[in-house]
Amino acid sequence: MVGPVRHGAVTAMRKRALVVGLGIAGMSAAIGLRRAGWTPVIVERAPERRTGGYFVGLFPEGRRAAVDLGIAGDLHTRNPERKAGANTWSLDRRGRRRPALGFLDQPGEPAAVLRGDIETALWQSTTGVEVRFGTTPVAITEGPADVQVLLEHAGTGPQYRESFDLVVGADGMRSSVRRIVFGPHEDYLTTWNAMICAFQLKEQAPSYEAGDSIIIARAKRAVWVFGLADHAPTALLTYRTTDIQDQFSGSRVDRLRSVFSRMDHPVVRHVLDSLEEAPDHLFDSVHQVRMPRWSKGRVVLVGDAAWCMNLYSGMGATSSLRGGAALGVALREHPDDLTAALDAWEAGLRPFITRHQRTARLKQQMFVPSSRRAEALRSVLLGLARRIRGRRQATEAGGPQGRALSGTSR
Ligand SMILES: Cc1cc2nc3c(=O)[nH]c(=O)nc-3n(C[C@H](O)[C@H](O)[C@H](O)COP(=O)(O)OP(=O)(O)OC[C@H]3O[C@@H](n4cnc5c(N)ncnc54)[C@H](O)[C@@H]3O)c2cc1C
């Protein structure tokens, strides 16, 4: 349905879009659409907006998209203050702590946030956008001039049909829009034979400072603690397994205790004890979504629904912001040609997504090595990178004098 809307003295036809999902991708797309002159309506399956979440590193492309979307000023970041000694510690097999490179030391100097920080900033900019909680699409049918969506109130069950000019599926890795319009999950979800569990710690591990990060990366299992400036750290447990189905049976806490039982260290015990007391946690298998095309007619997918790179890439939130912002730009630049807009949007974004989907495999080895050999190699490479970085920083801090000194020593 295209409804007439008054713009001053002129009556214009505003196009309506259904955005499915109130996550980073959905809200970014809704803001982008509104800036392009569309009227977005967001439906969210959950009964209310979620808050909190796990540690997310936001890279320059994501920060630029936040500026483009006008939310950068509302985005609360939590990078711990840099110390002269170390912020990140790696524990070796004998339990000794060593200064290490952490997630925030990657090129691009990611901003440390919680997923909820990004969502809160986006939420503040979606004032005036209609949001229907507890609502989900059950059928999507495209006609010659619109797309008909059968919506259901989750839980109570009443269904109603509504017409839109565009449907944006931003409903995450196991997207219902993708299943309804493009086909079953198995056609698009690649399995990575790995599991994750992410949650907030009740407090920092004993004997570490509040903003410290801690990494224990062993063959096939790893424990990461992400220190934050003004918030309790969050933890990530990740392990490799080929029996994904089995991981979802029985008690999660018991399973994780059993998987990490060989890592008997006070930090691991602290993290596992915290899990039992955590108000919520995310426990899931790891996948990547691979699709040859992200749109079909008047239906387009964004964020994890379209290209979930997975947590190892560290680029999911960044790409969701960028994808939503770019969709708005493409629709603005092609106001009368939806196909041209979606083609231009995908052509502009695809190389960036493909690059990061590929590098995620390598980054997985950094998060959780696949073998003892990979564990040893990871340790050598990161040790080397840390020394090079230390030398570069010392040279930069020394200025011309430092450079002259290093020149004479050769
Ligand atoms: C542990 C972990 C660490 C991560 N670390 C980083 C990082 O460091 N850097 C980074 O950039 N990214 C990171 N990511 C990835 C990033 O969090 C995600 O890529 C991003 O949040 C995806 O956003 P989204 O909006 O596409 O999907 P989601 O966050 O999954 O949101 C989907 C929304 O749709 C709703 N929904 C689902 N189904 C329906 C339905 N049928 N009807 C209506 N609504 C529905 C859901 O309730 C949800 O609100 C990490 C992810 C994890 C799990």
CSV table of C-alpha atoms and ligand atoms in Angstrom, one decimal:
chain,number,residue,atom,x,y,z
A,1,MET,CA,0.0,0.0,0.0
A,2,VAL,CA,1.4,3.4,-0.9
A,3,GLY,CA,-0.2,6.1,1.3
A,4,PRO,CA,-0.3,9.8,0.4
A,5,VAL,CA,1.7,12.0,2.8
A,6,ARG,CA,1.7,15.7,3.0
A,7,HIS,CA,5.0,17.4,2.3
A,8,GLY,CA,4.3,21.1,2.7
A,9,ALA,CA,1.9,22.0,0.0
A,10,VAL,CA,2.7,19.1,-2.2
A,11,THR,CA,1.1,15.6,-1.8
A,12,ALA,CA,3.8,13.0,-2.4
A,13,MET,CA,3.6,9.2,-2.5
A,14,ARG,CA,5.7,7.8,0.3
A,15,LYS,CA,6.8,4.2,-0.2
A,16,ARG,CA,6.3,1.8,2.7
A,17,ALA,CA,8.8,-0.9,3.6
A,18,LEU,CA,8.4,-3.7,6.1
A,19,VAL,CA,11.7,-4.2,8.1
A,20,VAL,CA,11.8,-7.6,9.9
A,21,GLY,CA,14.0,-7.5,12.9
A,22,LEU,CA,14.9,-4.8,15.4
A,23,GLY,CA,18.7,-5.6,15.6
A,24,ILE,CA,21.6,-3.5,14.2
A,25,ALA,CA,20.8,-4.3,10.6
A,26,GLY,CA,17.1,-3.7,10.9
A,27,MET,CA,17.4,-0.4,12.7
A,28,SER,CA,20.2,0.8,10.4
A,29,ALA,CA,18.1,-0.1,7.3
A,30,ALA,CA,15.1,1.7,8.8
A,31,ILE,CA,17.1,4.9,9.4
A,32,GLY,CA,18.6,4.6,5.9
A,33,LEU,CA,15.1,4.1,4.3
A,34,ARG,CA,13.6,7.0,6.2
A,35,ARG,CA,16.4,9.3,5.0
A,36,ALA,CA,15.6,8.1,1.5
A,37,GLY,CA,12.0,9.3,1.9
A,38,TRP,CA,10.5,5.9,2.7
A,39,THR,CA,8.2,5.0,5.5
A,40,PRO,CA,9.6,1.9,7.3
A,41,VAL,CA,7.6,-0.3,9.7
A,42,ILE,CA,9.6,-2.6,11.9
A,43,VAL,CA,8.3,-5.9,13.2
A,44,GLU,CA,10.2,-7.7,15.9
A,45,ARG,CA,9.4,-11.3,17.1
A,46,ALA,CA,10.5,-10.6,20.7
A,47,PRO,CA,8.0,-8.9,23.1
A,48,GLU,CA,10.3,-6.0,23.8
A,49,ARG,CA,13.6,-4.5,22.8
A,50,ARG,CA,16.7,-6.4,24.1
A,51,THR,CA,19.5,-4.6,25.8
A,52,GLY,CA,23.0,-5.5,27.0
A,53,GLY,CA,24.7,-8.2,25.0
A,54,TYR,CA,28.3,-9.2,24.5
A,55,PHE,CA,31.5,-7.3,23.6
A,56,VAL,CA,31.7,-6.1,20.0
A,57,GLY,CA,34.7,-4.4,18.4
A,58,LEU,CA,33.5,-1.7,16.0
A,59,PHE,CA,35.9,-1.2,13.0
A,60,PRO,CA,36.4,2.1,11.0
A,61,GLU,CA,33.9,1.1,8.3
A,62,GLY,CA,31.2,0.6,11.1
A,63,ARG,CA,32.2,3.9,12.8
A,64,ARG,CA,31.9,5.7,9.4
A,65,ALA,CA,28.4,4.1,8.9
A,66,ALA,CA,27.4,5.3,12.4
A,67,VAL,CA,28.4,8.8,11.3
A,68,ASP,CA,26.4,8.4,8.0
A,69,LEU,CA,23.4,7.3,10.0
A,70,GLY,CA,23.7,10.2,12.4
A,71,ILE,CA,24.1,8.0,15.5
A,72,ALA,CA,27.8,8.4,16.2
A,73,GLY,CA,27.1,11.1,18.9
A,74,ASP,CA,24.8,8.7,20.8
A,75,LEU,CA,27.2,5.7,20.6
A,76,HIS,CA,28.7,4.9,24.0
A,77,THR,CA,32.2,3.3,23.6
A,78,ARG,CA,34.1,1.5,26.4
A,79,ASN,CA,37.7,1.1,25.4
A,80,PRO,CA,39.8,0.5,28.6
A,81,GLU,CA,42.5,3.1,29.2
A,82,ARG,CA,45.8,2.0,27.7
A,83,LYS,CA,48.3,1.1,30.3
A,84,ALA,CA,52.1,1.3,29.9
A,85,GLY,CA,52.3,-2.4,31.0
A,86,ALA,CA,49.6,-4.5,29.5
A,87,ASN,CA,45.8,-4.5,29.1
A,88,THR,CA,45.7,-8.0,27.6
A,89,TRP,CA,47.2,-11.2,29.1
A,90,SER,CA,47.6,-14.5,27.5
A,91,LEU,CA,47.8,-17.6,29.8
A,92,ASP,CA,50.2,-20.3,28.7
A,93,ARG,CA,49.8,-24.0,29.3
A,94,ARG,CA,51.6,-23.7,32.6
A,95,GLY,CA,49.1,-21.1,33.7
A,96,ARG,CA,51.6,-18.2,33.5
A,97,ARG,CA,50.3,-14.9,32.3
A,98,ARG,CA,52.2,-13.0,29.5
A,99,PRO,CA,51.4,-9.6,28.0
A,100,ALA,CA,49.7,-10.2,24.7
A,101,LEU,CA,48.0,-8.6,21.7
A,102,GLY,CA,44.3,-8.5,22.2
A,103,PHE,CA,41.2,-7.9,20.0
A,104,LEU,CA,41.5,-4.2,20.4
A,105,ASP,CA,45.1,-4.2,19.1
A,106,GLN,CA,44.0,-5.1,15.6
A,107,PRO,CA,44.6,-2.7,12.7
A,108,GLY,CA,41.9,-0.1,12.6
A,109,GLU,CA,41.8,0.3,16.4
A,110,PRO,CA,38.3,-1.0,16.9
A,111,ALA,CA,36.0,0.7,19.4
A,112,ALA,CA,34.9,-1.5,22.3
A,113,VAL,CA,31.2,-1.5,22.7
A,114,LEU,CA,28.4,-3.9,23.8
A,115,ARG,CA,26.0,-5.0,21.1
A,116,GLY,CA,23.4,-3.2,23.1
A,117,ASP,CA,25.3,0.1,22.9
A,118,ILE,CA,25.0,0.1,19.2
A,119,GLU,CA,21.3,-0.9,19.3
A,120,THR,CA,20.5,1.8,21.9
A,121,ALA,CA,22.1,4.5,19.7
A,122,LEU,CA,20.2,3.3,16.7
A,123,TRP,CA,17.0,3.1,18.7
A,124,GLN,CA,17.3,6.8,19.6
A,125,SER,CA,17.3,7.7,15.9
A,126,THR,CA,14.3,5.6,15.1
A,127,THR,CA,11.9,7.8,17.0
A,128,GLY,CA,8.7,8.1,15.0
A,129,VAL,CA,9.2,4.8,13.2
A,130,GLU,CA,6.4,2.3,13.9
A,131,VAL,CA,7.6,-0.8,15.7
A,132,ARG,CA,5.4,-3.8,16.3
A,133,PHE,CA,6.7,-6.2,18.9
A,134,GLY,CA,5.7,-9.8,19.1
A,135,THR,CA,5.1,-9.9,15.4
A,136,THR,CA,6.6,-12.1,12.7
A,137,PRO,CA,5.9,-12.7,9.0
A,138,VAL,CA,4.5,-16.1,8.1
A,139,ALA,CA,4.0,-15.7,4.3
A,140,ILE,CA,5.4,-13.3,1.7
A,141,THR,CA,3.9,-13.1,-1.8
A,142,GLU,CA,5.0,-10.7,-4.5
A,143,GLY,CA,2.5,-9.2,-6.8
A,144,PRO,CA,3.0,-7.0,-9.9
A,145,ALA,CA,3.0,-3.7,-7.9
A,146,ASP,CA,3.6,-4.6,-4.3
A,147,VAL,CA,4.5,-7.4,-1.8
A,148,GLN,CA,1.8,-8.9,0.4
A,149,VAL,CA,2.9,-10.1,3.8
A,150,LEU,CA,0.9,-12.3,6.1
A,151,LEU,CA,1.9,-11.2,9.6
A,152,GLU,CA,1.2,-13.1,12.8
A,153,HIS,CA,1.1,-11.9,16.4
A,154,ALA,CA,3.6,-14.3,18.0
A,155,GLY,CA,2.1,-16.2,20.9
A,156,THR,CA,-1.6,-15.1,20.6
A,157,GLY,CA,-1.8,-16.1,16.9
A,158,PRO,CA,-4.1,-13.6,15.1
A,159,GLN,CA,-2.9,-13.1,11.5
A,160,TYR,CA,-3.5,-10.2,9.1
A,161,ARG,CA,-2.3,-9.3,5.6
A,162,GLU,CA,-0.6,-6.1,4.7
A,163,SER,CA,0.9,-4.7,1.5
A,164,PHE,CA,4.3,-3.0,1.2
A,165,ASP,CA,6.6,-1.7,-1.6
A,166,LEU,CA,9.6,-3.5,-0.1
A,167,VAL,CA,10.4,-6.1,2.5
A,168,VAL,CA,13.8,-5.9,4.3
A,169,GLY,CA,14.7,-9.2,6.0
A,170,ALA,CA,17.0,-8.2,8.9
A,171,ASP,CA,16.1,-11.1,11.1
A,172,GLY,CA,19.4,-12.6,11.8
A,173,MET,CA,21.4,-15.8,10.9
A,174,ARG,CA,18.3,-18.0,10.9
A,175,SER,CA,16.2,-15.6,9.0
A,176,SER,CA,12.5,-16.4,8.5
A,177,VAL,CA,12.3,-14.0,5.5
A,178,ARG,CA,15.2,-15.9,3.8
A,179,ARG,CA,13.5,-19.2,4.5
A,180,ILE,CA,10.1,-18.0,3.2
A,181,VAL,CA,11.4,-16.2,0.1
A,182,PHE,CA,14.8,-17.8,-0.8
A,183,GLY,CA,14.6,-21.4,0.5
A,184,PRO,CA,15.6,-23.6,3.5
A,185,HIS,CA,18.4,-22.7,5.9
A,186,GLU,CA,20.5,-25.7,4.8
A,187,ASP,CA,20.9,-24.0,1.3
A,188,TYR,CA,22.7,-21.0,2.8
A,189,LEU,CA,24.1,-21.8,6.2
A,190,THR,CA,27.6,-23.2,6.1
A,191,THR,CA,28.7,-25.2,9.2
A,192,TRP,CA,31.9,-24.3,10.9
A,193,ASN,CA,32.0,-27.1,13.4
A,194,ALA,CA,32.3,-24.8,16.4
A,195,MET,CA,30.2,-23.5,19.3
A,196,ILE,CA,30.1,-20.2,21.2
A,197,CYS,CA,28.8,-19.1,24.5
A,198,ALA,CA,28.9,-15.3,25.3
A,199,PHE,CA,27.8,-13.6,28.5
A,200,GLN,CA,28.6,-10.9,31.0
A,201,LEU,CA,30.8,-11.8,34.0
A,202,LYS,CA,29.5,-10.8,37.4
A,203,GLU,CA,33.0,-9.3,38.0
A,204,GLN,CA,36.5,-9.3,36.7
A,205,ALA,CA,38.6,-12.5,37.4
A,206,PRO,CA,40.5,-12.4,40.7
A,207,SER,CA,43.9,-10.7,40.6
A,208,TYR,CA,43.2,-8.9,37.2
A,209,GLU,CA,42.4,-5.2,36.8
A,210,ALA,CA,38.9,-4.2,35.8
A,211,GLY,CA,39.8,-3.3,32.2
A,212,ASP,CA,42.1,-6.3,31.6
A,213,SER,CA,41.4,-8.8,28.8
A,214,ILE,CA,42.5,-12.4,29.2
A,215,ILE,CA,43.0,-15.0,26.5
A,216,ILE,CA,43.4,-18.7,27.0
A,217,ALA,CA,43.6,-20.2,23.5
A,218,ARG,CA,44.3,-24.0,23.3
A,219,ALA,CA,43.8,-26.5,20.6
A,220,LYS,CA,40.0,-26.7,19.9
A,221,ARG,CA,38.9,-24.6,22.9
A,222,ALA,CA,39.4,-21.1,24.1
A,223,VAL,CA,38.3,-18.7,26.8
A,224,TRP,CA,38.3,-15.0,26.2
A,225,VAL,CA,37.6,-12.3,28.7
A,226,PHE,CA,37.0,-8.8,27.2
A,227,GLY,CA,37.8,-6.0,29.7
A,228,LEU,CA,35.7,-2.8,29.3
A,229,ALA,CA,36.2,0.7,30.7
A,230,ASP,CA,33.0,1.2,32.7
A,231,HIS,CA,31.3,-2.2,32.7
A,232,ALA,CA,31.9,-5.7,34.0
A,233,PRO,CA,33.9,-7.7,31.4
A,234,THR,CA,32.1,-10.1,29.0
A,235,ALA,CA,33.3,-13.6,28.4
A,236,LEU,CA,33.4,-15.8,25.3
A,237,LEU,CA,33.8,-19.5,25.5
A,238,THR,CA,34.4,-21.2,22.1
A,239,TYR,CA,35.2,-24.7,21.1
A,240,ARG,CA,35.4,-26.9,18.0
A,241,THR,CA,33.3,-30.0,17.6
A,242,THR,CA,31.9,-32.0,14.7
A,243,ASP,CA,28.8,-33.1,16.6
A,244,ILE,CA,26.8,-29.9,16.6
A,245,GLN,CA,23.4,-31.4,17.2
A,246,ASP,CA,24.5,-33.1,20.4
A,247,GLN,CA,25.7,-29.8,21.8
A,248,PHE,CA,22.1,-28.6,22.2
A,249,SER,CA,21.0,-31.5,24.4
A,250,GLY,CA,21.2,-31.5,28.2
A,251,SER,CA,22.4,-28.8,30.5
A,252,ARG,CA,24.5,-26.1,28.8
A,253,VAL,CA,26.5,-25.3,32.0
A,254,ASP,CA,27.3,-29.0,32.5
A,255,ARG,CA,28.3,-29.4,28.9
A,256,LEU,CA,30.6,-26.3,29.0
A,257,ARG,CA,32.1,-27.5,32.3
A,258,SER,CA,32.9,-30.8,30.7
A,259,VAL,CA,34.3,-29.3,27.5
A,260,PHE,CA,36.6,-26.9,29.5
A,261,SER,CA,37.4,-29.3,32.3
A,262,ARG,CA,41.0,-29.9,31.1
A,263,MET,CA,41.7,-26.1,31.3
A,264,ASP,CA,41.8,-26.2,35.1
A,265,HIS,CA,42.8,-22.6,35.9
A,266,PRO,CA,41.3,-20.1,38.3
A,267,VAL,CA,40.3,-17.8,35.4
A,268,VAL,CA,38.4,-20.6,33.7
A,269,ARG,CA,36.7,-21.6,37.0
A,270,HIS,CA,35.7,-18.0,37.5
A,271,VAL,CA,34.2,-17.7,34.0
A,272,LEU,CA,32.3,-21.0,34.4
A,273,ASP,CA,31.0,-20.0,37.8
A,274,SER,CA,29.9,-16.6,36.4
A,275,LEU,CA,27.9,-18.4,33.6
A,276,GLU,CA,25.7,-20.1,36.2
A,277,GLU,CA,24.9,-16.7,37.7
A,278,ALA,CA,24.6,-14.7,34.4
A,279,PRO,CA,21.1,-13.2,33.8
A,280,ASP,CA,21.3,-14.4,30.2
A,281,HIS,CA,23.8,-15.9,27.7
A,282,LEU,CA,24.1,-16.7,24.1
A,283,PHE,CA,24.8,-20.3,23.3
A,284,ASP,CA,24.9,-21.3,19.6
A,285,SER,CA,26.7,-23.0,16.8
A,286,VAL,CA,28.8,-21.0,14.4
A,287,HIS,CA,27.9,-20.6,10.7
A,288,GLN,CA,28.4,-18.4,7.8
A,289,VAL,CA,25.6,-17.4,5.5
A,290,ARG,CA,26.6,-17.6,1.8
A,291,MET,CA,24.1,-16.4,-0.8
A,292,PRO,CA,24.7,-15.8,-4.5
A,293,ARG,CA,22.3,-12.8,-4.4
A,294,TRP,CA,20.8,-10.8,-1.5
A,295,SER,CA,17.5,-9.7,-3.1
A,296,LYS,CA,14.7,-11.1,-5.1
A,297,GLY,CA,12.1,-8.7,-6.5
A,298,ARG,CA,10.8,-6.6,-3.7
A,299,VAL,CA,12.6,-8.5,-0.9
A,300,VAL,CA,16.1,-7.8,0.3
A,301,LEU,CA,18.1,-9.3,3.1
A,302,VAL,CA,20.7,-7.3,5.2
A,303,GLY,CA,23.1,-8.1,8.1
A,304,ASP,CA,23.4,-11.7,9.4
A,305,ALA,CA,20.3,-12.8,7.4
A,306,ALA,CA,22.2,-12.1,4.2
A,307,TRP,CA,25.9,-12.6,4.9
A,308,CYS,CA,26.5,-13.6,8.5
A,309,MET,CA,30.3,-13.6,8.6
A,310,ASN,CA,30.2,-15.0,12.2
A,311,LEU,CA,31.9,-13.7,15.4
A,312,TYR,CA,35.4,-14.8,14.3
A,313,SER,CA,35.4,-12.2,11.6
A,314,GLY,CA,34.6,-9.4,14.1
A,315,MET,CA,32.8,-7.6,11.3
A,316,GLY,CA,29.2,-8.5,11.7
A,317,ALA,CA,28.0,-5.4,13.5
A,318,THR,CA,30.2,-3.2,11.3
A,319,SER,CA,28.8,-4.7,8.2
A,320,SER,CA,25.2,-4.5,9.5
A,321,LEU,CA,25.6,-0.8,10.0
A,322,ARG,CA,27.2,-0.3,6.7
A,323,GLY,CA,24.7,-2.5,4.9
A,324,GLY,CA,21.7,-0.6,6.3
A,325,ALA,CA,23.2,2.8,5.6
A,326,ALA,CA,24.2,1.9,2.1
A,327,LEU,CA,20.7,0.6,1.3
A,328,GLY,CA,19.3,4.0,2.2
A,329,VAL,CA,21.8,5.7,-0.1
A,330,ALA,CA,21.1,3.4,-3.0
A,331,LEU,CA,17.3,3.9,-2.7
A,332,ARG,CA,17.9,7.7,-2.5
A,333,GLU,CA,20.0,7.6,-5.7
A,334,HIS,CA,17.5,5.4,-7.6
A,335,PRO,CA,14.2,6.8,-6.3
A,336,ASP,CA,12.1,5.4,-9.2
A,337,ASP,CA,13.9,2.1,-9.9
A,338,LEU,CA,14.0,-0.4,-7.1
A,339,THR,CA,15.8,-3.0,-9.2
A,340,ALA,CA,18.6,-0.5,-10.0
A,341,ALA,CA,18.8,0.5,-6.4
A,342,LEU,CA,19.2,-3.1,-5.1
A,343,ASP,CA,21.7,-3.9,-7.9
A,344,ALA,CA,23.8,-0.8,-7.1
A,345,TRP,CA,23.6,-1.6,-3.3
A,346,GLU,CA,24.8,-5.2,-3.7
A,347,ALA,CA,27.5,-4.3,-6.3
A,348,GLY,CA,28.9,-1.7,-3.9
A,349,LEU,CA,28.8,-4.0,-0.8
A,350,ARG,CA,29.7,-7.4,-2.1
A,351,PRO,CA,33.5,-7.1,-2.4
A,352,PHE,CA,33.7,-5.9,1.3
A,353,ILE,CA,31.6,-8.8,2.5
A,354,THR,CA,33.4,-11.4,0.5
A,355,ARG,CA,36.8,-10.2,1.7
A,356,HIS,CA,35.8,-10.5,5.3
A,357,GLN,CA,33.9,-13.8,4.9
A,358,ARG,CA,37.2,-15.2,3.6
A,359,THR,CA,39.5,-13.8,6.3
A,360,ALA,CA,37.1,-15.1,9.0
A,361,ARG,CA,38.7,-18.6,8.6
A,362,LEU,CA,42.1,-17.3,9.4
A,363,LYS,CA,40.8,-15.3,12.3
A,364,GLN,CA,39.1,-18.4,13.7
A,365,GLN,CA,42.6,-19.8,14.2
A,366,MET,CA,43.4,-16.8,16.2
A,367,PHE,CA,40.3,-17.2,18.3
A,368,VAL,CA,40.4,-21.0,18.7
A,369,PRO,CA,43.3,-22.9,17.1
A,370,SER,CA,42.3,-26.1,15.3
A,371,SER,CA,45.2,-28.2,16.6
A,372,ARG,CA,48.3,-28.2,18.9
A,373,ARG,CA,50.4,-27.2,15.9
A,374,ALA,CA,48.0,-24.3,15.1
A,375,GLU,CA,48.1,-23.3,18.7
A,376,ALA,CA,52.0,-23.2,18.7
A,377,LEU,CA,52.0,-21.3,15.4
A,378,ARG,CA,49.4,-18.8,16.7
A,379,SER,CA,51.6,-18.2,19.7
A,380,VAL,CA,54.7,-17.6,17.7
A,381,LEU,CA,53.0,-15.3,15.2
A,382,LEU,CA,51.3,-13.2,17.9
A,383,GLY,CA,54.5,-13.0,19.9
A,384,LEU,CA,56.3,-11.7,16.8
A,385,ALA,CA,53.6,-9.2,16.0
A,386,ARG,CA,53.7,-7.9,19.5
A,387,ARG,CA,57.5,-7.4,19.4
A,388,ILE,CA,57.2,-5.6,16.0
A,389,ARG,CA,54.5,-3.4,17.3
A,390,GLY,CA,56.4,-2.6,20.5
A,391,ARG,CA,59.5,-1.6,18.5
A,392,ARG,CA,57.4,0.6,16.2
A,393,GLN,CA,55.7,2.3,19.2
A,394,ALA,CA,59.1,2.9,20.8
A,395,THR,CA,60.4,4.4,17.6
A,396,GLU,CA,57.4,6.6,17.2
A,397,ALA,CA,57.5,7.7,20.8
A,398,GLY,CA,61.2,8.6,20.4
A,399,GLY,CA,60.5,10.8,17.4
A,400,PRO,CA,63.5,11.9,15.3
A,401,GLN,CA,65.9,11.2,18.2
A,402,GLY,CA,64.6,7.7,18.6
A,403,ARG,CA,65.0,7.1,14.9
A,404,ALA,CA,68.5,8.4,14.9
A,405,LEU,CA,69.4,6.2,17.9
A,406,SER,CA,68.0,3.1,16.2
A,407,GLY,CA,70.0,4.2,13.1
A,408,THR,CA,73.4,4.3,15.0
A,409,SER,CA,72.9,1.0,16.6
A,410,ARG,CA,72.8,-0.8,13.2
B,1,LIG,C1,29.7,-13.6,20.6
B,1,LIG,C2,29.7,-12.7,19.5
B,1,LIG,C3,30.7,-11.7,19.3
B,1,LIG,C4,30.6,-10.8,18.2
B,1,LIG,N1,31.6,-9.9,18.1
B,1,LIG,C5,31.5,-9.0,17.1
B,1,LIG,C6,32.5,-8.0,17.0
B,1,LIG,O1,33.5,-7.9,17.7
B,1,LIG,N2,32.4,-7.1,15.9
B,1,LIG,C7,31.4,-7.1,15.1
B,1,LIG,O2,31.3,-6.3,14.2
B,1,LIG,N3,30.4,-8.1,15.2
B,1,LIG,C8,30.5,-9.0,16.1
B,1,LIG,N4,29.5,-10.0,16.2
B,1,LIG,C9,28.5,-10.1,15.2
B,1,LIG,C10,27.3,-9.1,15.4
B,1,LIG,O3,26.9,-9.1,16.8
B,1,LIG,C11,26.2,-9.5,14.5
B,1,LIG,O4,26.7,-9.7,13.2
B,1,LIG,C12,25.1,-8.4,14.4
B,1,LIG,O5,24.6,-8.1,15.7
B,1,LIG,C13,24.0,-8.9,13.5
B,1,LIG,O6,22.9,-8.0,13.6
B,1,LIG,P1,21.6,-8.4,12.8
B,1,LIG,O7,20.7,-7.2,13.1
B,1,LIG,O8,21.9,-8.7,11.4
B,1,LIG,O9,21.0,-9.7,13.4
B,1,LIG,P2,20.5,-10.0,14.9
B,1,LIG,O10,21.4,-9.3,15.9
B,1,LIG,O11,20.4,-11.5,15.0
B,1,LIG,O12,19.1,-9.4,15.0
B,1,LIG,C14,18.0,-10.0,14.4
B,1,LIG,C15,16.7,-9.5,15.0
B,1,LIG,O13,15.6,-10.0,14.3
B,1,LIG,C16,14.7,-10.6,15.3
B,1,LIG,N5,14.0,-11.7,14.6
B,1,LIG,C17,14.5,-12.9,14.3
B,1,LIG,N6,13.6,-13.7,13.7
B,1,LIG,C18,12.5,-12.9,13.5
B,1,LIG,C19,11.2,-13.1,13.0
B,1,LIG,N7,10.9,-14.2,12.4
B,1,LIG,N8,10.3,-12.0,13.0
B,1,LIG,C20,10.6,-10.9,13.6
B,1,LIG,N9,11.8,-10.6,14.1
B,1,LIG,C21,12.7,-11.6,14.1
B,1,LIG,C22,15.5,-11.0,16.4
B,1,LIG,O14,14.7,-11.1,17.6
B,1,LIG,C23,16.5,-9.9,16.5
B,1,LIG,O15,16.0,-8.8,17.2
B,1,LIG,C24,29.6,-10.9,17.3
B,1,LIG,C25,28.6,-11.9,17.4
B,1,LIG,C26,28.6,-12.8,18.5
B,1,LIG,C27,27.6,-13.8,18.6
